[in-house]
mmCIF file of C-alpha atoms in Angstrom:
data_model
loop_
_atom_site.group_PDB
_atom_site.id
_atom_site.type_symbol
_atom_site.label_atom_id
_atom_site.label_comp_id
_atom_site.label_asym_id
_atom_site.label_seq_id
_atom_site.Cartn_x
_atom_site.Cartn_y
_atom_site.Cartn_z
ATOM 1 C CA UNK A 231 -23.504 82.689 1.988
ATOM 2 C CA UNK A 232 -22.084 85.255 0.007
ATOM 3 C CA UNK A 233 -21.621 88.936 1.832
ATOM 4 C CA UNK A 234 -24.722 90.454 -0.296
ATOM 5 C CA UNK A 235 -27.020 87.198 0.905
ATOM 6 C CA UNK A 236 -25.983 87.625 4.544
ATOM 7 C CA UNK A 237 -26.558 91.135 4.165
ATOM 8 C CA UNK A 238 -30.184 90.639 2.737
ATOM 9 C CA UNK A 239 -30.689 88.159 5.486
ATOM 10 C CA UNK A 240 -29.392 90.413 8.061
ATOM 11 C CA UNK A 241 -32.194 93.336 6.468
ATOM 12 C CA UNK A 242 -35.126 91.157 7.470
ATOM 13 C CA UNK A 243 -34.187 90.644 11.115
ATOM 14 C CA UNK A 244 -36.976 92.498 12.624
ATOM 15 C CA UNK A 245 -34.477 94.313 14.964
ATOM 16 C CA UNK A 246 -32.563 95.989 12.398
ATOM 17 C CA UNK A 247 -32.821 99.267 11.051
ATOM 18 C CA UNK A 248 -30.607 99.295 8.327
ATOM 19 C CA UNK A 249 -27.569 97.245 7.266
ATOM 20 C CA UNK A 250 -24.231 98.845 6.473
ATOM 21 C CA UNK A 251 -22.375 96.514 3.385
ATOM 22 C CA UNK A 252 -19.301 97.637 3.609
ATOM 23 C CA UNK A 253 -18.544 98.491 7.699
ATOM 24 C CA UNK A 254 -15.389 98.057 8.791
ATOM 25 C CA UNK A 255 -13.861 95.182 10.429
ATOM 26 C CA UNK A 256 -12.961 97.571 13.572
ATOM 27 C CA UNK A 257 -15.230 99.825 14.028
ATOM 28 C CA UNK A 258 -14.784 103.379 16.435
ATOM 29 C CA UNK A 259 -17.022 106.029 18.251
ATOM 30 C CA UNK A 260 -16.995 108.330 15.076
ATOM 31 C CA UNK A 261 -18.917 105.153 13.536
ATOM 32 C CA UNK A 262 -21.131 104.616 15.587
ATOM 33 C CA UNK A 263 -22.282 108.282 15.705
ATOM 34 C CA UNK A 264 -22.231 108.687 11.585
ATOM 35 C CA UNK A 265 -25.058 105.740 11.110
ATOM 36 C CA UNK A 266 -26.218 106.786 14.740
ATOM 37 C CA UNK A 267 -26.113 103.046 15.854
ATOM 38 C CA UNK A 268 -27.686 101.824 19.083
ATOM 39 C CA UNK A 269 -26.142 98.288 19.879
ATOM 40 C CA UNK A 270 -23.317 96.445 18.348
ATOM 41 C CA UNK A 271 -24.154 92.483 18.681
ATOM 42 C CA UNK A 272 -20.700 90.197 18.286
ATOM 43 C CA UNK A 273 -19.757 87.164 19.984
ATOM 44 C CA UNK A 274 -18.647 88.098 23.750
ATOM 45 C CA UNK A 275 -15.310 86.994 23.489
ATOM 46 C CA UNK A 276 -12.557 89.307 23.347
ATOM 47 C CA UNK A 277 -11.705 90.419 19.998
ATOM 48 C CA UNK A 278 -8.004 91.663 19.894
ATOM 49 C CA UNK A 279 -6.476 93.541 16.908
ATOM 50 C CA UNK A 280 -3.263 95.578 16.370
ATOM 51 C CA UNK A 281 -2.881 97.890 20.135
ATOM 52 C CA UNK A 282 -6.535 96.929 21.226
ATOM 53 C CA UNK A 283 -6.979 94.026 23.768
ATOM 54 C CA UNK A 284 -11.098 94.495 22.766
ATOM 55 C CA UNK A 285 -12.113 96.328 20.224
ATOM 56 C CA UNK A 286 -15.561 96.623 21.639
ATOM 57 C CA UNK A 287 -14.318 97.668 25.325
ATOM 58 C CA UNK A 288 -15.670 101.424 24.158
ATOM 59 C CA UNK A 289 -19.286 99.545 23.365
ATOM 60 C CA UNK A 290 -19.239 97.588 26.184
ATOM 61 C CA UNK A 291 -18.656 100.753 28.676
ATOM 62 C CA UNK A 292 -21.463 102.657 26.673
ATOM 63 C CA UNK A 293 -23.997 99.054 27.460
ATOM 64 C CA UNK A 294 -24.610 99.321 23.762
ATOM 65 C CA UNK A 295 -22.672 95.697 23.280
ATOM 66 C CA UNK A 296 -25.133 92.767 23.014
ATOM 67 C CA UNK A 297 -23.216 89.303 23.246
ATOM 68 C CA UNK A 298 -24.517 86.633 20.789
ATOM 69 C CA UNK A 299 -24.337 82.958 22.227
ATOM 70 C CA UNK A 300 -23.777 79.991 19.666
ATOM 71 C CA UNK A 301 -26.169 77.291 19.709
ATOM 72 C CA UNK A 302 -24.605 74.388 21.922
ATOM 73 C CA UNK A 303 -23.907 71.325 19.805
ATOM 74 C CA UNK A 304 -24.360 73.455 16.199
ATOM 75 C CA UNK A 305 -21.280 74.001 14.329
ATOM 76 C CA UNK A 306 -21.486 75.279 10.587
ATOM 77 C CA UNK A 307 -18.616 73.718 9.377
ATOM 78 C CA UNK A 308 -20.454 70.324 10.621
ATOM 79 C CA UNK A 309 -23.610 71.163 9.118
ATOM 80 C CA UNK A 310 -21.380 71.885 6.154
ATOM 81 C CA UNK A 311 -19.178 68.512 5.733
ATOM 82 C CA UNK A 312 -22.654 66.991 6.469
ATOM 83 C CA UNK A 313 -23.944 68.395 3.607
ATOM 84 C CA UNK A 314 -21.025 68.099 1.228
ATOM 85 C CA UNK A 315 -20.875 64.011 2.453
ATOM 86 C CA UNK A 316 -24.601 63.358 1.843
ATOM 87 C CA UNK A 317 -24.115 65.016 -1.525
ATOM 88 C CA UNK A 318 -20.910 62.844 -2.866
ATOM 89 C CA UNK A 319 -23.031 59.668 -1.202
ATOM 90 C CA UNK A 320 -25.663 60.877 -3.479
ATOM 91 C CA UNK A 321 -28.700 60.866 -0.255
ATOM 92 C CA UNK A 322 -30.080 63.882 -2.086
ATOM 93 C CA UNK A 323 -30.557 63.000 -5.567
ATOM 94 C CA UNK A 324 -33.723 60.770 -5.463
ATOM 95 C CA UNK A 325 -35.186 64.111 -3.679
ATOM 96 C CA UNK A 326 -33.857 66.808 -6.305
ATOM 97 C CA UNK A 327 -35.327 64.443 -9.185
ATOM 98 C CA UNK A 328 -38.487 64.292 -7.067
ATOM 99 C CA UNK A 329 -38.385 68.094 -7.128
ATOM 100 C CA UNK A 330 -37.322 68.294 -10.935
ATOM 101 C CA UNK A 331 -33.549 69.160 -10.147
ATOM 102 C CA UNK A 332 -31.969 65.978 -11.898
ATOM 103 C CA UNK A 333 -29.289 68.567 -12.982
ATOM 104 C CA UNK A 334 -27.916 68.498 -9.090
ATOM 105 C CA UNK A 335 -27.953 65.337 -8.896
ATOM 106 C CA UNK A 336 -24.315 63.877 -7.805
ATOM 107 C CA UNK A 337 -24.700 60.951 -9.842
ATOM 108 C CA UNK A 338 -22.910 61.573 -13.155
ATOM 109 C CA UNK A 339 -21.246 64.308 -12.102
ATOM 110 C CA UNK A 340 -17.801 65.253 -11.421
ATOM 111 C CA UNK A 341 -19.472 64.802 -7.373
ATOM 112 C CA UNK A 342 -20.146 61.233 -7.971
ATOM 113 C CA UNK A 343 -17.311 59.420 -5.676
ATOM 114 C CA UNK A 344 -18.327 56.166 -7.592
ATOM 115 C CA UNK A 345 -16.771 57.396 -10.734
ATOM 116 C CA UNK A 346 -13.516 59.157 -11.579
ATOM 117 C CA UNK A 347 -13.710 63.037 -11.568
ATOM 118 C CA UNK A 348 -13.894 63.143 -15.377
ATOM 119 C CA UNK A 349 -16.597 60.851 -14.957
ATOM 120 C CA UNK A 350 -15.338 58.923 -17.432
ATOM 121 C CA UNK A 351 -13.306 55.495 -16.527
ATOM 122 C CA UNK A 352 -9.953 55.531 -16.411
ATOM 123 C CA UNK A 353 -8.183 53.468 -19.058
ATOM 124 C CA UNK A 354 -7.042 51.534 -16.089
ATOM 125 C CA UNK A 355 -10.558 50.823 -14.781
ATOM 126 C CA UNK A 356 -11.647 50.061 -18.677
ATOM 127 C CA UNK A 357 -8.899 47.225 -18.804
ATOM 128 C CA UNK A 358 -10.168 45.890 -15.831
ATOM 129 C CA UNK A 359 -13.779 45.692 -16.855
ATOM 130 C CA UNK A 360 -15.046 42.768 -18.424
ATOM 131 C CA UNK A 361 -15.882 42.953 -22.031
ATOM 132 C CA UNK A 362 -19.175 43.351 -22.710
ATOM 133 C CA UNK A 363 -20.893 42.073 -26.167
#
């Protein structure tokens, strides 16, 4: 997702009040007072950067630090190559033409890991063909 997707995602979790675009990576107490913010919710492991050991330590002390917990057994950058491989192995495209998306389709397309990227045979792979009349 791009950052103004996750952000409009973010905006209909029923639990937030209002999304910040363009907070800092480290945040500090003068932030959370300016946009008067109630919990911070990261992953619980320590997050070190430049003299901090945890740059939430100050959130945790406060109890204002809510640890998110990933999903045993999910990883996005599985769900991702799974995506990607079903794509290039063209699993999808009898379902996008079913939905009127032939345009997606891998097949014919610089995706299609039958063909060359061009999507045009190589002169190679044309030599090799047998002539057809």
């Amino acid at each position: 997702m791009r950052h103004g997707e996750r952000c409009e995602s973010v905006r209909h979790c029923r639990w937030v009040d209002e999304v910040i675009p363009d907070a800092p990576w480290v945040i500090d107490q003068s932030f959370l007072d300016k946009y008067q913010i109630d919990y911070v919710a990261h992953d619980e492991d320590p997050y070190v950067s430049g003299n901090h050991d945890d740059v939430y330590a100050f959130v945790k002390n406060q109890g204002k630090f809510l640890p998110t917990r990933r999903t045993p057994g999910v990883s996005t950058s599985e769900l991702l190559e799974r995506i990607v491989s079903g794509y290039r192995h063209r699993i999808f495209d009898k379902k996008l033409a079913k939905m009127g998306h032939a345009e997606l389709m891998a097949e014919g397309s610089d995706y299609d890991d039958s063909r060359p990227p061009s999507g045009r045979a190589s002169p190679l792979r044309r030599q090799q063909s047998p002539a057809v009349a």
